[in-house]
Amino acid sequence: MQEQKRLVHRTRAEFYYTAGRLDKAAGYFAKSGLQFEDVTMRLLVDWKSAWEQHASSVGVSGASANSPMAGPSHKTGAATSGGSANAEALSLVWWKEVDAATPLRLYVLEILKALPAPMKSQKTMLAIWLVEIYLHQIAAAENYESLGLYNSPQTAPTLRRDEITSDFQRFLRDFSMHLDYPTVVSLITARNQRSLLLYFTRIMGDYHRVVSILITSQKYSEALSLLMDAQTEKIELFIYKIAPMLM
């Protein structure tokens, strides 16, 4: 019976995959019993291929050098240093980086949910990978929004930054038990996502880091309010250190 269900899921996955409905295919792939490495490789290849096809169609050269796997940070300078026409063409490099990563993210998330509780290391590895994918999509959407190109129906990605960010915050909250805290803090910091760092450290109860961020941002009232609501034993030593800054 189990094998029959997997066969049905596999058939549906291949149907949607062939039809180009990768988001739909991802959910069925997760239930198909196919090897994780094989499915992720197919979705990664599709991500890269979709990006290269779109880059080529709008006349952006050097697609392989600027592939999504390199990360948006490698392209930001190039897109902002030229004229407006050149900047617009180069910005289309991010078109598929926003949307095309979604099937991979959905597939990995479903696999994470399905893993048995004792497989803690595997769960953590998948969760960290999902953090990286989310951050990549957010950065790509920011690059796209910075040039105001969401207004073009021909090139606008389906997802916007606030939608991806909201989904990411929900993921951080729901799967915090599977995340390696220092690694996630490092990844978010490297992307210079201060608001996301504040959100994550807050839900993880890292009052020291949260208050430090708020003070650096000159949000003293919010920092004081947070300290008043926190458990005394968690902030007792720290509060003496930062008290002069809040006076």
PDB file of C-alpha atoms in Angstrom:
ATOM      1  CA  MET A   1       0.000   0.000   0.000  1.00  0.00           C
ATOM      2  CA  GLN A   2       2.796   2.439   0.935  1.00  0.00           C
ATOM      3  CA  GLU A   3       4.642   1.737  -2.301  1.00  0.00           C
ATOM      4  CA  GLN A   4       1.437   2.285  -4.292  1.00  0.00           C
ATOM      5  CA  LYS A   5       0.981   5.693  -2.659  1.00  0.00           C
ATOM      6  CA  ARG A   6       4.557   6.610  -3.473  1.00  0.00           C
ATOM      7  CA  LEU A   7       4.035   5.571  -7.075  1.00  0.00           C
ATOM      8  CA  VAL A   8       0.969   7.804  -7.318  1.00  0.00           C
ATOM      9  CA  HIS A   9       2.886  10.728  -5.796  1.00  0.00           C
ATOM     10  CA  ARG A  10       5.802  10.072  -8.153  1.00  0.00           C
ATOM     11  CA  THR A  11       3.495  10.070 -11.179  1.00  0.00           C
ATOM     12  CA  ARG A  12       1.869  13.318 -10.108  1.00  0.00           C
ATOM     13  CA  ALA A  13       5.246  14.885  -9.363  1.00  0.00           C
ATOM     14  CA  GLU A  14       6.533  14.054 -12.834  1.00  0.00           C
ATOM     15  CA  PHE A  15       3.314  15.327 -14.428  1.00  0.00           C
ATOM     16  CA  TYR A  16       3.545  18.719 -12.746  1.00  0.00           C
ATOM     17  CA  TYR A  17       7.306  18.819 -13.264  1.00  0.00           C
ATOM     18  CA  THR A  18       6.901  18.282 -17.018  1.00  0.00           C
ATOM     19  CA  ALA A  19       4.131  20.888 -17.107  1.00  0.00           C
ATOM     20  CA  GLY A  20       6.490  23.404 -15.519  1.00  0.00           C
ATOM     21  CA  ARG A  21       4.454  23.691 -12.317  1.00  0.00           C
ATOM     22  CA  LEU A  22       7.452  23.118 -10.090  1.00  0.00           C
ATOM     23  CA  ASP A  23       5.881  24.442  -6.885  1.00  0.00           C
ATOM     24  CA  LYS A  24       3.169  21.809  -7.192  1.00  0.00           C
ATOM     25  CA  ALA A  25       5.664  19.112  -8.209  1.00  0.00           C
ATOM     26  CA  ALA A  26       7.818  19.834  -5.146  1.00  0.00           C
ATOM     27  CA  GLY A  27       5.086  18.734  -2.741  1.00  0.00           C
ATOM     28  CA  TYR A  28       4.563  15.434  -4.521  1.00  0.00           C
ATOM     29  CA  PHE A  29       8.294  14.823  -4.887  1.00  0.00           C
ATOM     30  CA  ALA A  30       8.576  15.033  -1.099  1.00  0.00           C
ATOM     31  CA  LYS A  31       6.123  12.121  -0.779  1.00  0.00           C
ATOM     32  CA  SER A  32       7.441  10.096  -3.728  1.00  0.00           C
ATOM     33  CA  GLY A  33      10.214   8.189  -1.993  1.00  0.00           C
ATOM     34  CA  LEU A  34      12.736   9.344  -4.602  1.00  0.00           C
ATOM     35  CA  GLN A  35      16.292   9.974  -3.421  1.00  0.00           C
ATOM     36  CA  PHE A  36      16.700  13.380  -1.796  1.00  0.00           C
ATOM     37  CA  GLU A  37      19.915  14.091  -3.709  1.00  0.00           C
ATOM     38  CA  ASP A  38      18.294  13.307  -7.061  1.00  0.00           C
ATOM     39  CA  VAL A  39      15.295  15.575  -6.509  1.00  0.00           C
ATOM     40  CA  THR A  40      17.280  18.497  -5.118  1.00  0.00           C
ATOM     41  CA  MET A  41      19.715  18.274  -8.031  1.00  0.00           C
ATOM     42  CA  ARG A  42      16.842  18.426 -10.528  1.00  0.00           C
ATOM     43  CA  LEU A  43      15.351  21.450  -8.790  1.00  0.00           C
ATOM     44  CA  LEU A  44      18.750  23.150  -8.549  1.00  0.00           C
ATOM     45  CA  VAL A  45      19.375  22.566 -12.256  1.00  0.00           C
ATOM     46  CA  ASP A  46      15.937  23.985 -13.068  1.00  0.00           C
ATOM     47  CA  TRP A  47      16.694  27.022 -10.893  1.00  0.00           C
ATOM     48  CA  LYS A  48      19.942  27.679 -12.758  1.00  0.00           C
ATOM     49  CA  SER A  49      18.455  26.866 -16.161  1.00  0.00           C
ATOM     50  CA  ALA A  50      15.427  29.114 -15.691  1.00  0.00           C
ATOM     51  CA  TRP A  51      17.674  31.966 -14.615  1.00  0.00           C
ATOM     52  CA  GLU A  52      20.054  31.526 -17.560  1.00  0.00           C
ATOM     53  CA  GLN A  53      17.189  31.375 -20.070  1.00  0.00           C
ATOM     54  CA  HIS A  54      15.689  34.579 -18.748  1.00  0.00           C
ATOM     55  CA  ALA A  55      19.064  36.338 -18.562  1.00  0.00           C
ATOM     56  CA  SER A  56      19.715  35.368 -22.176  1.00  0.00           C
ATOM     57  CA  SER A  57      16.264  36.506 -23.327  1.00  0.00           C
ATOM     58  CA  VAL A  58      16.839  40.031 -22.010  1.00  0.00           C
ATOM     59  CA  GLY A  59      20.344  40.251 -23.378  1.00  0.00           C
ATOM     60  CA  VAL A  60      22.316  39.865 -20.169  1.00  0.00           C
ATOM     61  CA  SER A  61      25.722  38.372 -20.889  1.00  0.00           C
ATOM     62  CA  GLY A  62      27.873  36.321 -18.562  1.00  0.00           C
ATOM     63  CA  ALA A  63      25.008  34.242 -17.202  1.00  0.00           C
ATOM     64  CA  SER A  64      27.221  31.492 -15.879  1.00  0.00           C
ATOM     65  CA  ALA A  65      29.380  33.978 -13.998  1.00  0.00           C
ATOM     66  CA  ASN A  66      26.341  35.565 -12.365  1.00  0.00           C
ATOM     67  CA  SER A  67      24.317  32.460 -11.610  1.00  0.00           C
ATOM     68  CA  PRO A  68      21.902  32.497  -8.676  1.00  0.00           C
ATOM     69  CA  MET A  69      24.142  30.077  -6.812  1.00  0.00           C
ATOM     70  CA  ALA A  70      26.772  32.805  -6.502  1.00  0.00           C
ATOM     71  CA  GLY A  71      24.413  34.959  -4.426  1.00  0.00           C
ATOM     72  CA  PRO A  72      23.039  38.449  -5.074  1.00  0.00           C
ATOM     73  CA  SER A  73      25.899  40.162  -3.241  1.00  0.00           C
ATOM     74  CA  HIS A  74      28.219  39.422  -6.167  1.00  0.00           C
ATOM     75  CA  LYS A  75      26.008  41.368  -8.564  1.00  0.00           C
ATOM     76  CA  THR A  76      24.856  44.409  -6.645  1.00  0.00           C
ATOM     77  CA  GLY A  77      27.816  46.587  -7.540  1.00  0.00           C
ATOM     78  CA  ALA A  78      27.621  45.746 -11.224  1.00  0.00           C
ATOM     79  CA  ALA A  79      23.972  46.649 -11.398  1.00  0.00           C
ATOM     80  CA  THR A  80      24.349  50.031  -9.772  1.00  0.00           C
ATOM     81  CA  SER A  81      27.549  51.251 -11.383  1.00  0.00           C
ATOM     82  CA  GLY A  82      26.336  51.599 -15.005  1.00  0.00           C
ATOM     83  CA  GLY A  83      23.679  53.708 -16.712  1.00  0.00           C
ATOM     84  CA  SER A  84      19.964  53.228 -16.101  1.00  0.00           C
ATOM     85  CA  ALA A  85      19.462  50.984 -19.158  1.00  0.00           C
ATOM     86  CA  ASN A  86      22.377  48.782 -18.181  1.00  0.00           C
ATOM     87  CA  ALA A  87      21.182  48.672 -14.574  1.00  0.00           C
ATOM     88  CA  GLU A  88      17.712  47.603 -15.694  1.00  0.00           C
ATOM     89  CA  ALA A  89      19.090  44.819 -17.884  1.00  0.00           C
ATOM     90  CA  LEU A  90      21.381  43.544 -15.163  1.00  0.00           C
ATOM     91  CA  SER A  91      18.620  43.723 -12.578  1.00  0.00           C
ATOM     92  CA  LEU A  92      16.648  41.168 -14.578  1.00  0.00           C
ATOM     93  CA  VAL A  93      19.292  38.707 -13.466  1.00  0.00           C
ATOM     94  CA  TRP A  94      17.369  38.603 -10.180  1.00  0.00           C
ATOM     95  CA  TRP A  95      13.993  37.910 -11.803  1.00  0.00           C
ATOM     96  CA  LYS A  96      14.177  34.161 -11.462  1.00  0.00           C
ATOM     97  CA  GLU A  97      16.232  34.263  -8.293  1.00  0.00           C
ATOM     98  CA  VAL A  98      13.146  35.430  -6.417  1.00  0.00           C
ATOM     99  CA  ASP A  99      10.688  32.840  -7.727  1.00  0.00           C
ATOM    100  CA  ALA A 100      12.782  29.942  -9.027  1.00  0.00           C
ATOM    101  CA  ALA A 101      14.169  29.067  -5.582  1.00  0.00           C
ATOM    102  CA  THR A 102      10.673  28.453  -4.211  1.00  0.00           C
ATOM    103  CA  PRO A 103      10.187  24.840  -5.449  1.00  0.00           C
ATOM    104  CA  LEU A 104      13.484  23.805  -3.867  1.00  0.00           C
ATOM    105  CA  ARG A 105      12.529  25.553  -0.631  1.00  0.00           C
ATOM    106  CA  LEU A 106       9.101  23.896  -0.558  1.00  0.00           C
ATOM    107  CA  TYR A 107      10.588  20.465  -1.204  1.00  0.00           C
ATOM    108  CA  VAL A 108      13.262  20.751   1.488  1.00  0.00           C
ATOM    109  CA  LEU A 109      10.690  22.042   3.973  1.00  0.00           C
ATOM    110  CA  GLU A 110       8.404  19.048   3.368  1.00  0.00           C
ATOM    111  CA  ILE A 111      11.321  16.657   3.816  1.00  0.00           C
ATOM    112  CA  LEU A 112      12.259  18.424   7.058  1.00  0.00           C
ATOM    113  CA  LYS A 113       8.709  18.026   8.367  1.00  0.00           C
ATOM    114  CA  ALA A 114       8.678  14.322   7.491  1.00  0.00           C
ATOM    115  CA  LEU A 115      11.977  13.395   9.159  1.00  0.00           C
ATOM    116  CA  PRO A 116      11.608  11.373  12.396  1.00  0.00           C
ATOM    117  CA  ALA A 117      12.325  13.226  15.639  1.00  0.00           C
ATOM    118  CA  PRO A 118      15.540  11.266  16.440  1.00  0.00           C
ATOM    119  CA  MET A 119      17.207  12.539  13.227  1.00  0.00           C
ATOM    120  CA  LYS A 120      18.245  15.773  14.909  1.00  0.00           C
ATOM    121  CA  SER A 121      21.442  16.408  12.927  1.00  0.00           C
ATOM    122  CA  GLN A 122      19.678  15.934   9.597  1.00  0.00           C
ATOM    123  CA  LYS A 123      16.866  18.229  10.688  1.00  0.00           C
ATOM    124  CA  THR A 124      19.350  20.930  11.674  1.00  0.00           C
ATOM    125  CA  MET A 125      21.236  20.690   8.373  1.00  0.00           C
ATOM    126  CA  LEU A 126      18.039  21.011   6.350  1.00  0.00           C
ATOM    127  CA  ALA A 127      16.781  23.872   8.522  1.00  0.00           C
ATOM    128  CA  ILE A 128      20.026  25.802   8.045  1.00  0.00           C
ATOM    129  CA  TRP A 129      19.860  25.244   4.292  1.00  0.00           C
ATOM    130  CA  LEU A 130      16.326  26.648   4.309  1.00  0.00           C
ATOM    131  CA  VAL A 131      17.570  29.731   6.165  1.00  0.00           C
ATOM    132  CA  GLU A 132      20.121  30.292   3.394  1.00  0.00           C
ATOM    133  CA  ILE A 133      17.494  29.889   0.660  1.00  0.00           C
ATOM    134  CA  TYR A 134      15.113  32.309   2.384  1.00  0.00           C
ATOM    135  CA  LEU A 135      17.859  34.903   2.836  1.00  0.00           C
ATOM    136  CA  HIS A 136      18.879  34.518  -0.792  1.00  0.00           C
ATOM    137  CA  GLN A 137      15.318  35.120  -1.986  1.00  0.00           C
ATOM    138  CA  ILE A 138      14.905  38.139   0.285  1.00  0.00           C
ATOM    139  CA  ALA A 139      18.158  39.685  -0.960  1.00  0.00           C
ATOM    140  CA  ALA A 140      17.177  39.042  -4.585  1.00  0.00           C
ATOM    141  CA  ALA A 141      13.769  40.671  -4.043  1.00  0.00           C
ATOM    142  CA  GLU A 142      15.438  43.674  -2.400  1.00  0.00           C
ATOM    143  CA  ASN A 143      17.776  44.077  -5.373  1.00  0.00           C
ATOM    144  CA  TYR A 144      14.805  43.967  -7.707  1.00  0.00           C
ATOM    145  CA  GLU A 145      12.722  46.397  -5.669  1.00  0.00           C
ATOM    146  CA  SER A 146      15.606  48.854  -5.375  1.00  0.00           C
ATOM    147  CA  LEU A 147      15.287  49.631  -9.091  1.00  0.00           C
ATOM    148  CA  GLY A 148      11.483  49.786  -9.047  1.00  0.00           C
ATOM    149  CA  LEU A 149      11.093  46.967 -11.535  1.00  0.00           C
ATOM    150  CA  TYR A 150       8.194  45.224  -9.806  1.00  0.00           C
ATOM    151  CA  ASN A 151       6.003  47.549 -11.860  1.00  0.00           C
ATOM    152  CA  SER A 152       6.712  45.646 -15.087  1.00  0.00           C
ATOM    153  CA  PRO A 153       4.254  42.736 -15.569  1.00  0.00           C
ATOM    154  CA  GLN A 154       6.632  41.023 -18.019  1.00  0.00           C
ATOM    155  CA  THR A 155       9.495  40.779 -15.559  1.00  0.00           C
ATOM    156  CA  ALA A 156       8.030  41.078 -12.075  1.00  0.00           C
ATOM    157  CA  PRO A 157       8.503  38.000  -9.880  1.00  0.00           C
ATOM    158  CA  THR A 158       5.430  36.503  -8.235  1.00  0.00           C
ATOM    159  CA  LEU A 159       6.756  36.965  -4.705  1.00  0.00           C
ATOM    160  CA  ARG A 160       7.620  40.256  -3.041  1.00  0.00           C
ATOM    161  CA  ARG A 161      10.084  40.840  -0.258  1.00  0.00           C
ATOM    162  CA  ASP A 162       7.469  41.318   2.460  1.00  0.00           C
ATOM    163  CA  GLU A 163       5.769  38.030   1.535  1.00  0.00           C
ATOM    164  CA  ILE A 164       9.030  36.069   1.641  1.00  0.00           C
ATOM    165  CA  THR A 165      10.048  37.803   4.872  1.00  0.00           C
ATOM    166  CA  SER A 166       6.726  36.968   6.529  1.00  0.00           C
ATOM    167  CA  ASP A 167       7.064  33.334   5.485  1.00  0.00           C
ATOM    168  CA  PHE A 168      10.658  33.275   6.748  1.00  0.00           C
ATOM    169  CA  GLN A 169       9.666  34.691  10.121  1.00  0.00           C
ATOM    170  CA  ARG A 170       7.007  32.012  10.446  1.00  0.00           C
ATOM    171  CA  PHE A 171       9.632  29.388   9.622  1.00  0.00           C
ATOM    172  CA  LEU A 172      12.055  30.764  12.233  1.00  0.00           C
ATOM    173  CA  ARG A 173       9.311  30.675  14.854  1.00  0.00           C
ATOM    174  CA  ASP A 174       7.947  27.217  14.009  1.00  0.00           C
ATOM    175  CA  PHE A 175      11.289  25.462  13.482  1.00  0.00           C
ATOM    176  CA  SER A 176      13.479  27.272  16.001  1.00  0.00           C
ATOM    177  CA  MET A 177      14.119  23.997  17.848  1.00  0.00           C
ATOM    178  CA  HIS A 178      15.958  22.639  14.794  1.00  0.00           C
ATOM    179  CA  LEU A 179      18.127  25.708  14.182  1.00  0.00           C
ATOM    180  CA  ASP A 180      21.705  26.148  15.325  1.00  0.00           C
ATOM    181  CA  TYR A 181      21.508  29.576  16.943  1.00  0.00           C
ATOM    182  CA  PRO A 182      25.072  30.896  16.299  1.00  0.00           C
ATOM    183  CA  THR A 183      24.947  29.752  12.666  1.00  0.00           C
ATOM    184  CA  VAL A 184      21.620  31.461  11.960  1.00  0.00           C
ATOM    185  CA  VAL A 185      22.762  34.676  13.665  1.00  0.00           C
ATOM    186  CA  SER A 186      25.912  34.612  11.541  1.00  0.00           C
ATOM    187  CA  LEU A 187      23.961  34.050   8.299  1.00  0.00           C
ATOM    188  CA  ILE A 188      21.449  36.817   9.000  1.00  0.00           C
ATOM    189  CA  THR A 189      24.200  39.218  10.086  1.00  0.00           C
ATOM    190  CA  ALA A 190      26.200  38.499   6.920  1.00  0.00           C
ATOM    191  CA  ARG A 191      23.170  39.564   4.861  1.00  0.00           C
ATOM    192  CA  ASN A 192      22.843  42.755   6.916  1.00  0.00           C
ATOM    193  CA  GLN A 193      19.220  41.974   7.780  1.00  0.00           C
ATOM    194  CA  ARG A 194      18.961  43.872  11.069  1.00  0.00           C
ATOM    195  CA  SER A 195      15.180  43.586  11.435  1.00  0.00           C
ATOM    196  CA  LEU A 196      15.311  39.820  10.890  1.00  0.00           C
ATOM    197  CA  LEU A 197      18.180  39.519  13.350  1.00  0.00           C
ATOM    198  CA  LEU A 198      16.138  41.393  15.919  1.00  0.00           C
ATOM    199  CA  TYR A 199      13.135  39.154  15.272  1.00  0.00           C
ATOM    200  CA  PHE A 200      15.118  35.931  15.560  1.00  0.00           C
ATOM    201  CA  THR A 201      17.078  36.881  18.674  1.00  0.00           C
ATOM    202  CA  ARG A 202      13.865  38.032  20.321  1.00  0.00           C
ATOM    203  CA  ILE A 203      12.011  34.742  19.770  1.00  0.00           C
ATOM    204  CA  MET A 204      15.110  32.853  20.944  1.00  0.00           C
ATOM    205  CA  GLY A 205      15.169  34.852  24.174  1.00  0.00           C
ATOM    206  CA  ASP A 206      18.631  36.330  23.595  1.00  0.00           C
ATOM    207  CA  TYR A 207      17.896  39.484  25.561  1.00  0.00           C
ATOM    208  CA  HIS A 208      21.514  40.610  25.566  1.00  0.00           C
ATOM    209  CA  ARG A 209      21.697  40.725  21.791  1.00  0.00           C
ATOM    210  CA  VAL A 210      18.169  42.107  21.336  1.00  0.00           C
ATOM    211  CA  VAL A 211      18.729  44.972  23.749  1.00  0.00           C
ATOM    212  CA  SER A 212      22.133  45.721  22.213  1.00  0.00           C
ATOM    213  CA  ILE A 213      20.526  45.978  18.774  1.00  0.00           C
ATOM    214  CA  LEU A 214      17.763  48.242  20.079  1.00  0.00           C
ATOM    215  CA  ILE A 215      20.242  50.517  21.858  1.00  0.00           C
ATOM    216  CA  THR A 216      22.422  50.726  18.752  1.00  0.00           C
ATOM    217  CA  SER A 217      19.283  51.728  16.824  1.00  0.00           C
ATOM    218  CA  GLN A 218      18.515  54.314  19.547  1.00  0.00           C
ATOM    219  CA  LYS A 219      15.239  52.586  20.397  1.00  0.00           C
ATOM    220  CA  TYR A 220      15.710  53.080  24.126  1.00  0.00           C
ATOM    221  CA  SER A 221      12.039  52.920  25.137  1.00  0.00           C
ATOM    222  CA  GLU A 222      11.590  49.606  23.358  1.00  0.00           C
ATOM    223  CA  ALA A 223      14.749  48.235  24.997  1.00  0.00           C
ATOM    224  CA  LEU A 224      13.553  49.306  28.424  1.00  0.00           C
ATOM    225  CA  SER A 225      10.107  47.807  27.845  1.00  0.00           C
ATOM    226  CA  LEU A 226      11.664  44.496  26.807  1.00  0.00           C
ATOM    227  CA  LEU A 227      13.824  44.387  29.940  1.00  0.00           C
ATOM    228  CA  MET A 228      10.829  45.084  32.168  1.00  0.00           C
ATOM    229  CA  ASP A 229       8.968  42.109  30.662  1.00  0.00           C
ATOM    230  CA  ALA A 230      11.939  39.718  30.767  1.00  0.00           C
ATOM    231  CA  GLN A 231      12.589  37.160  33.492  1.00  0.00           C
ATOM    232  CA  THR A 232      14.915  38.646  36.111  1.00  0.00           C
ATOM    233  CA  GLU A 233      17.340  35.716  36.173  1.00  0.00           C
ATOM    234  CA  LYS A 234      17.962  36.072  32.441  1.00  0.00           C
ATOM    235  CA  ILE A 235      18.929  39.751  32.539  1.00  0.00           C
ATOM    236  CA  GLU A 236      20.095  40.377  36.115  1.00  0.00           C
ATOM    237  CA  LEU A 237      23.804  40.762  35.334  1.00  0.00           C
ATOM    238  CA  PHE A 238      23.284  42.318  31.926  1.00  0.00           C
ATOM    239  CA  ILE A 239      20.973  45.078  33.143  1.00  0.00           C
ATOM    240  CA  TYR A 240      23.676  46.605  35.371  1.00  0.00           C
ATOM    241  CA  LYS A 241      25.969  46.841  32.359  1.00  0.00           C
ATOM    242  CA  ILE A 242      23.561  48.681  30.095  1.00  0.00           C
ATOM    243  CA  ALA A 243      21.627  50.675  32.727  1.00  0.00           C
ATOM    244  CA  PRO A 244      23.677  53.883  32.203  1.00  0.00           C
ATOM    245  CA  MET A 245      22.739  53.875  28.494  1.00  0.00           C
ATOM    246  CA  LEU A 246      19.037  53.846  29.367  1.00  0.00           C
ATOM    247  CA  MET A 247      19.151  56.588  31.976  1.00  0.00           C
TER     248      MET A 247
END
